[in-house]
Amino acid sequence: MSSSEPHRVDPERLALTPECIVRSGLCIGCGCCAARSMGGTMRYDRLGQIKPLAAGYVPGFGELCSFSPHASNEDDIASSLFQAPRFINPLIGRFEAAFVGHVREGRFRAHGSSGGMASWAAAELLKRGMVDGVAHVVPRLTPGVPLFEYAVSRSALEVCSGAKSRYYPVELSRIIREIRQRPGRYAVTGIPCFIKALHLLAKQDPLIKERLTFTLGLFCGHMKSARFAESLVWQMGEQMEGVAALDFRLKDTARPANWYAAHLRLRNGGVKRLDWWHLADGDWGAGFFQNSACNFCDDVVAETADISFGDAWVEPYSSDGNGTSVVIVRNPQIEELVRAAIAEGRLELREVDAEFVIRTQAAGFRQRREGLAFRLSWPRRGVIPKKRVMPKRGGLETRRMVIYWLRSSISEGSHRVFWLARSLNAPRIYLCWASSMLALYQGVAYSRGWLGAIVDRLFPPKGGEGGA
Ligand SMILES: Cc1cc2nc3c(=O)[nH]c(=O)nc-3n(C[C@H](O)[C@H](O)[C@H](O)COP(=O)(O)OP(=O)(O)OC[C@H]3O[C@@H](n4cnc5c(N)ncnc54)[C@H](O)[C@@H]3O)c2cc1C
Ligand code: SF4
Ligand code: SF4
């Protein structure tokens, strides 16, 4: 709203509460409402997703929650943060430069999920004294569930020990309180909706605005529930109680980067490893355990972050098991830091254009543009999300519509069927269901197996589908 407009009280906005967002399947569990309310907390629900508990009255909630239809969108936030960018692209937003490559110095690349750039940038900000702490997601010190949490690292060494992607729900309320309590300048690493949520919070909370100095974004396909980790553990023949540490993506330089392998360290000293393609729910594109809010997300590359990082999912990079980062820089101060490190030979990065970045995330953009438009056209109850994409029902091939419908159904079904199997202590119930759904999804999406042959005859394939 411009300052010249009269201040109108919107009763719908005032009536919006965290409970409405949760009931409408739009809560990603960021924790900003709990941080803003008196005595609000976050907890894991029975499906292994984090939700606000007793958030009560949250001042300005309508403008605070990332999924509220009354909050500023990514374009509004980015245009106030990055006012005169070199480039503006409809899919990746405002930016100064984009790169592909990896970190050359230290062990960042070896320890990171992709090219090690996210940990490098966080460590570099600390080393140069540009921030006093970096909030990111680390394994919990005490074994047991939850497996991961946000924590503030205050040295480059601490940052490095938190490297790797965690496809596991975490929340921000505890570190928001820490940032409020302990003066200093902070960087926060997060998925796109969390970075957006922090900017919305900073608009309302002057202390957060002052202390949140940089935001480091991760590209995002979707967030899984904590049950995905449990399912991995089941499929490795173990129980959660026996798990000491879980690595969702073990790096294996001898294999292509996109051949993911999960790795378990057990409390009894043993280790186990399993390739994702052996998992009943290891196809990222099928959407197992996806948070329902992700069905209504339109930001793939953290458009409101000062710098964001993803995997280079195009050849020849996806075949390089050492891992390769794609980086989008939006903040000129960070661009200087990156360019200086390239000149010093500490980073091996090549400048690329928006089209290259988009190609690396082709499936993510399909799901968050064409797929989102289609999902927005479905009838729904509760809060209606307001996105940068308009609802669109027509114009899609039948097979693509079936893929989007199947993905949503698998997400929804996986939460419920896993809950049932877990309650009855009968993993087979879930694993049989998941294997059948995977065969169906892969038949429709990739023409795989006998189901694929039938689908091909009914609806001849027109284009490929990849995981997000
Ligand atoms: C849920 C999720 C979905 C993703 N989807 C995609 C995708 O579709 N396409 C794509 O290209 N990339 C995706 N990524 C990003 C990718 O997996 C890598 O994290 C990214 O490329 C950075 O790798 P790196 O080697 O540079 O970072 P690393 O050196 O491995 O450092 C990663 C940093 O991120 C922090 N971190 C890890 N998990 C989380 C989390 N859940 N929330 C906040 N911070 C976290 C770590 O603490 C660490 O500081 C996703 C990441 C997550 C967490
Ligand atoms: S998305 Fe975040 S702010 Fe919105 S209700 Fe959920 S936890 Fe609260
Ligand atoms: S897909 Fe969007 S809503 Fe879902 S976790 Fe990623 S950034 Fe958040």
PDB file of C-alpha atoms in Angstrom, residues 192-352:
ATOM      1  CA  PRO A 192      13.296 -19.594  -0.176  1.00  0.00           C
ATOM      2  CA  CYS A 193      10.105 -19.427   1.935  1.00  0.00           C
ATOM      3  CA  PHE A 194      12.156 -19.062   5.151  1.00  0.00           C
ATOM      4  CA  ILE A 195      14.217 -16.219   3.687  1.00  0.00           C
ATOM      5  CA  LYS A 196      10.991 -14.529   2.586  1.00  0.00           C
ATOM      6  CA  ALA A 197       9.546 -15.069   6.086  1.00  0.00           C
ATOM      7  CA  LEU A 198      12.598 -13.442   7.693  1.00  0.00           C
ATOM      8  CA  HIS A 199      12.248 -10.371   5.475  1.00  0.00           C
ATOM      9  CA  LEU A 200       8.547 -10.129   6.377  1.00  0.00           C
ATOM     10  CA  LEU A 201       9.486 -10.417  10.060  1.00  0.00           C
ATOM     11  CA  ALA A 202      12.218  -7.779   9.681  1.00  0.00           C
ATOM     12  CA  LYS A 203       9.598  -5.360   8.306  1.00  0.00           C
ATOM     13  CA  GLN A 204       7.756  -5.635  11.649  1.00  0.00           C
ATOM     14  CA  ASP A 205      10.649  -6.086  14.060  1.00  0.00           C
ATOM     15  CA  PRO A 206      13.280  -3.314  14.019  1.00  0.00           C
ATOM     16  CA  LEU A 207      15.781  -5.363  16.055  1.00  0.00           C
ATOM     17  CA  ILE A 208      15.695  -8.206  13.512  1.00  0.00           C
ATOM     18  CA  LYS A 209      15.930  -5.678  10.678  1.00  0.00           C
ATOM     19  CA  GLU A 210      19.056  -4.185  12.254  1.00  0.00           C
ATOM     20  CA  ARG A 211      20.762  -7.500  13.021  1.00  0.00           C
ATOM     21  CA  LEU A 212      19.830  -9.577   9.962  1.00  0.00           C
ATOM     22  CA  THR A 213      22.748  -8.452   7.811  1.00  0.00           C
ATOM     23  CA  PHE A 214      22.817 -11.079   5.032  1.00  0.00           C
ATOM     24  CA  THR A 215      20.554 -13.860   3.824  1.00  0.00           C
ATOM     25  CA  LEU A 216      21.922 -16.968   2.116  1.00  0.00           C
ATOM     26  CA  GLY A 217      19.276 -18.886   0.156  1.00  0.00           C
ATOM     27  CA  LEU A 218      19.129 -22.488  -1.020  1.00  0.00           C
ATOM     28  CA  PHE A 219      17.279 -23.406  -4.201  1.00  0.00           C
ATOM     29  CA  CYS A 220      14.361 -25.603  -3.245  1.00  0.00           C
ATOM     30  CA  GLY A 221      12.388 -28.459  -4.852  1.00  0.00           C
ATOM     31  CA  HIS A 222      10.185 -29.084  -1.815  1.00  0.00           C
ATOM     32  CA  MET A 223      10.427 -29.790   1.923  1.00  0.00           C
ATOM     33  CA  LYS A 224       9.869 -33.279   3.242  1.00  0.00           C
ATOM     34  CA  SER A 225       8.410 -34.317   6.580  1.00  0.00           C
ATOM     35  CA  ALA A 226      10.563 -35.956   9.258  1.00  0.00           C
ATOM     36  CA  ARG A 227       8.952 -39.261   8.218  1.00  0.00           C
ATOM     37  CA  PHE A 228      11.081 -39.307   5.064  1.00  0.00           C
ATOM     38  CA  ALA A 229      14.160 -39.801   7.267  1.00  0.00           C
ATOM     39  CA  GLU A 230      12.296 -42.546   9.166  1.00  0.00           C
ATOM     40  CA  SER A 231      11.371 -44.232   5.917  1.00  0.00           C
ATOM     41  CA  LEU A 232      15.049 -44.205   4.834  1.00  0.00           C
ATOM     42  CA  VAL A 233      15.980 -45.779   8.139  1.00  0.00           C
ATOM     43  CA  TRP A 234      13.275 -48.473   7.801  1.00  0.00           C
ATOM     44  CA  GLN A 235      14.452 -49.273   4.281  1.00  0.00           C
ATOM     45  CA  MET A 236      17.988 -49.742   5.590  1.00  0.00           C
ATOM     46  CA  GLY A 237      16.610 -52.305   8.041  1.00  0.00           C
ATOM     47  CA  GLU A 238      17.101 -50.092  11.119  1.00  0.00           C
ATOM     48  CA  GLN A 239      15.020 -48.254  13.715  1.00  0.00           C
ATOM     49  CA  MET A 240      15.245 -44.522  14.493  1.00  0.00           C
ATOM     50  CA  GLU A 241      16.362 -45.256  18.070  1.00  0.00           C
ATOM     51  CA  GLY A 242      19.551 -46.820  16.702  1.00  0.00           C
ATOM     52  CA  VAL A 243      20.511 -43.833  14.513  1.00  0.00           C
ATOM     53  CA  ALA A 244      23.439 -41.627  15.524  1.00  0.00           C
ATOM     54  CA  ALA A 245      23.689 -39.569  12.306  1.00  0.00           C
ATOM     55  CA  LEU A 246      22.024 -39.358   8.899  1.00  0.00           C
ATOM     56  CA  ASP A 247      23.526 -37.947   5.704  1.00  0.00           C
ATOM     57  CA  PHE A 248      20.867 -37.615   3.002  1.00  0.00           C
ATOM     58  CA  ARG A 249      23.514 -37.198   0.288  1.00  0.00           C
ATOM     59  CA  LEU A 250      26.766 -39.054   0.760  1.00  0.00           C
ATOM     60  CA  LYS A 251      29.326 -37.644  -1.637  1.00  0.00           C
ATOM     61  CA  ASP A 252      30.858 -40.253  -3.946  1.00  0.00           C
ATOM     62  CA  THR A 253      33.304 -38.735  -6.427  1.00  0.00           C
ATOM     63  CA  ALA A 254      33.331 -41.955  -8.479  1.00  0.00           C
ATOM     64  CA  ARG A 255      29.656 -41.582  -9.475  1.00  0.00           C
ATOM     65  CA  PRO A 256      27.455 -38.893 -11.052  1.00  0.00           C
ATOM     66  CA  ALA A 257      26.379 -36.216  -8.552  1.00  0.00           C
ATOM     67  CA  ASN A 258      22.688 -36.974  -9.128  1.00  0.00           C
ATOM     68  CA  TRP A 259      23.039 -40.631  -8.034  1.00  0.00           C
ATOM     69  CA  TYR A 260      22.137 -39.843  -4.449  1.00  0.00           C
ATOM     70  CA  ALA A 261      23.084 -42.275  -1.669  1.00  0.00           C
ATOM     71  CA  ALA A 262      21.864 -41.980   1.937  1.00  0.00           C
ATOM     72  CA  HIS A 263      24.265 -42.851   4.730  1.00  0.00           C
ATOM     73  CA  LEU A 264      23.537 -43.857   8.325  1.00  0.00           C
ATOM     74  CA  ARG A 265      25.882 -43.939  11.291  1.00  0.00           C
ATOM     75  CA  LEU A 266      24.472 -46.162  13.994  1.00  0.00           C
ATOM     76  CA  ARG A 267      24.778 -45.862  17.752  1.00  0.00           C
ATOM     77  CA  ASN A 268      26.310 -49.347  17.865  1.00  0.00           C
ATOM     78  CA  GLY A 269      29.198 -48.079  15.696  1.00  0.00           C
ATOM     79  CA  GLY A 270      27.905 -49.604  12.450  1.00  0.00           C
ATOM     80  CA  VAL A 271      27.318 -47.727   9.174  1.00  0.00           C
ATOM     81  CA  LYS A 272      24.829 -48.316   6.376  1.00  0.00           C
ATOM     82  CA  ARG A 273      24.434 -46.872   2.907  1.00  0.00           C
ATOM     83  CA  LEU A 274      21.611 -47.105   0.381  1.00  0.00           C
ATOM     84  CA  ASP A 275      21.188 -45.574  -3.070  1.00  0.00           C
ATOM     85  CA  TRP A 276      18.060 -43.435  -3.405  1.00  0.00           C
ATOM     86  CA  TRP A 277      16.991 -45.346  -6.526  1.00  0.00           C
ATOM     87  CA  HIS A 278      16.502 -48.450  -4.382  1.00  0.00           C
ATOM     88  CA  LEU A 279      14.100 -46.545  -2.140  1.00  0.00           C
ATOM     89  CA  ALA A 280      10.346 -46.924  -2.554  1.00  0.00           C
ATOM     90  CA  ASP A 281      10.114 -43.134  -2.114  1.00  0.00           C
ATOM     91  CA  GLY A 282      13.478 -41.987  -3.507  1.00  0.00           C
ATOM     92  CA  ASP A 283      12.185 -40.310  -6.678  1.00  0.00           C
ATOM     93  CA  TRP A 284      12.235 -36.621  -5.758  1.00  0.00           C
ATOM     94  CA  GLY A 285       9.779 -35.754  -8.543  1.00  0.00           C
ATOM     95  CA  ALA A 286       7.098 -38.093  -7.177  1.00  0.00           C
ATOM     96  CA  GLY A 287       6.683 -35.802  -4.150  1.00  0.00           C
ATOM     97  CA  PHE A 288       6.689 -38.328  -1.306  1.00  0.00           C
ATOM     98  CA  PHE A 289       6.314 -36.595   2.108  1.00  0.00           C
ATOM     99  CA  GLN A 290       6.144 -33.138   0.527  1.00  0.00           C
ATOM    100  CA  ASN A 291       4.692 -30.395   2.749  1.00  0.00           C
ATOM    101  CA  SER A 292       1.330 -29.363   1.274  1.00  0.00           C
ATOM    102  CA  ALA A 293       2.365 -25.673   1.392  1.00  0.00           C
ATOM    103  CA  CYS A 294       4.943 -26.455  -1.314  1.00  0.00           C
ATOM    104  CA  ASN A 295       2.018 -27.008  -3.698  1.00  0.00           C
ATOM    105  CA  PHE A 296       1.504 -23.223  -3.486  1.00  0.00           C
ATOM    106  CA  CYS A 297       5.086 -21.993  -3.759  1.00  0.00           C
ATOM    107  CA  ASP A 298       6.413 -19.939  -6.678  1.00  0.00           C
ATOM    108  CA  ASP A 299      10.012 -19.252  -5.623  1.00  0.00           C
ATOM    109  CA  VAL A 300      12.565 -21.868  -6.734  1.00  0.00           C
ATOM    110  CA  VAL A 301      15.804 -19.920  -6.293  1.00  0.00           C
ATOM    111  CA  ALA A 302      15.329 -17.819  -3.116  1.00  0.00           C
ATOM    112  CA  GLU A 303      14.623 -14.606  -5.005  1.00  0.00           C
ATOM    113  CA  THR A 304      14.829 -12.475  -1.861  1.00  0.00           C
ATOM    114  CA  ALA A 305      18.235 -13.754  -0.656  1.00  0.00           C
ATOM    115  CA  ASP A 306      21.474 -11.801  -1.016  1.00  0.00           C
ATOM    116  CA  ILE A 307      23.019 -14.872  -2.609  1.00  0.00           C
ATOM    117  CA  SER A 308      21.528 -18.264  -3.379  1.00  0.00           C
ATOM    118  CA  PHE A 309      22.898 -21.694  -4.151  1.00  0.00           C
ATOM    119  CA  GLY A 310      21.772 -24.818  -5.934  1.00  0.00           C
ATOM    120  CA  ASP A 311      23.038 -27.855  -7.803  1.00  0.00           C
ATOM    121  CA  ALA A 312      24.057 -27.636 -11.454  1.00  0.00           C
ATOM    122  CA  TRP A 313      21.626 -30.277 -12.730  1.00  0.00           C
ATOM    123  CA  VAL A 314      22.839 -30.143 -16.351  1.00  0.00           C
ATOM    124  CA  GLU A 315      25.634 -31.986 -18.124  1.00  0.00           C
ATOM    125  CA  PRO A 316      28.580 -32.132 -17.816  1.00  0.00           C
ATOM    126  CA  TYR A 317      28.121 -31.019 -14.193  1.00  0.00           C
ATOM    127  CA  SER A 318      25.521 -33.559 -13.083  1.00  0.00           C
ATOM    128  CA  SER A 319      27.929 -36.371 -14.019  1.00  0.00           C
ATOM    129  CA  ASP A 320      30.685 -34.923 -11.834  1.00  0.00           C
ATOM    130  CA  GLY A 321      30.442 -36.637  -8.453  1.00  0.00           C
ATOM    131  CA  ASN A 322      32.565 -33.944  -6.824  1.00  0.00           C
ATOM    132  CA  GLY A 323      29.508 -31.682  -6.961  1.00  0.00           C
ATOM    133  CA  THR A 324      28.939 -28.370  -8.736  1.00  0.00           C
ATOM    134  CA  SER A 325      27.174 -25.263  -7.459  1.00  0.00           C
ATOM    135  CA  VAL A 326      24.980 -22.789  -9.287  1.00  0.00           C
ATOM    136  CA  VAL A 327      25.115 -19.401  -7.586  1.00  0.00           C
ATOM    137  CA  ILE A 328      22.952 -16.288  -8.006  1.00  0.00           C
ATOM    138  CA  VAL A 329      24.346 -13.108  -6.461  1.00  0.00           C
ATOM    139  CA  ARG A 330      21.990 -10.227  -5.721  1.00  0.00           C
ATOM    140  CA  ASN A 331      23.876  -8.146  -3.172  1.00  0.00           C
ATOM    141  CA  PRO A 332      26.734  -6.041  -4.661  1.00  0.00           C
ATOM    142  CA  GLN A 333      28.830  -6.403  -1.460  1.00  0.00           C
ATOM    143  CA  ILE A 334      28.692 -10.181  -1.784  1.00  0.00           C
ATOM    144  CA  GLU A 335      29.396  -9.961  -5.499  1.00  0.00           C
ATOM    145  CA  GLU A 336      32.662  -8.143  -4.670  1.00  0.00           C
ATOM    146  CA  LEU A 337      33.603 -10.870  -2.212  1.00  0.00           C
ATOM    147  CA  VAL A 338      32.899 -13.627  -4.769  1.00  0.00           C
ATOM    148  CA  ARG A 339      34.750 -11.868  -7.618  1.00  0.00           C
ATOM    149  CA  ALA A 340      37.778 -11.235  -5.374  1.00  0.00           C
ATOM    150  CA  ALA A 341      37.942 -14.930  -4.440  1.00  0.00           C
ATOM    151  CA  ILE A 342      37.678 -15.928  -8.129  1.00  0.00           C
ATOM    152  CA  ALA A 343      40.571 -13.583  -8.945  1.00  0.00           C
ATOM    153  CA  GLU A 344      42.624 -15.121  -6.112  1.00  0.00           C
ATOM    154  CA  GLY A 345      41.941 -18.628  -7.423  1.00  0.00           C
ATOM    155  CA  ARG A 346      40.036 -19.642  -4.281  1.00  0.00           C
ATOM    156  CA  LEU A 347      36.811 -20.200  -6.245  1.00  0.00           C
ATOM    157  CA  GLU A 348      36.521 -21.937  -9.611  1.00  0.00           C
ATOM    158  CA  LEU A 349      33.436 -20.165 -10.983  1.00  0.00           C
ATOM    159  CA  ARG A 350      32.326 -19.299 -14.519  1.00  0.00           C
ATOM    160  CA  GLU A 351      29.775 -16.555 -15.126  1.00  0.00           C
ATOM    161  CA  VAL A 352      26.513 -17.802 -16.671  1.00  0.00           C
TER     162      VAL A 352
END
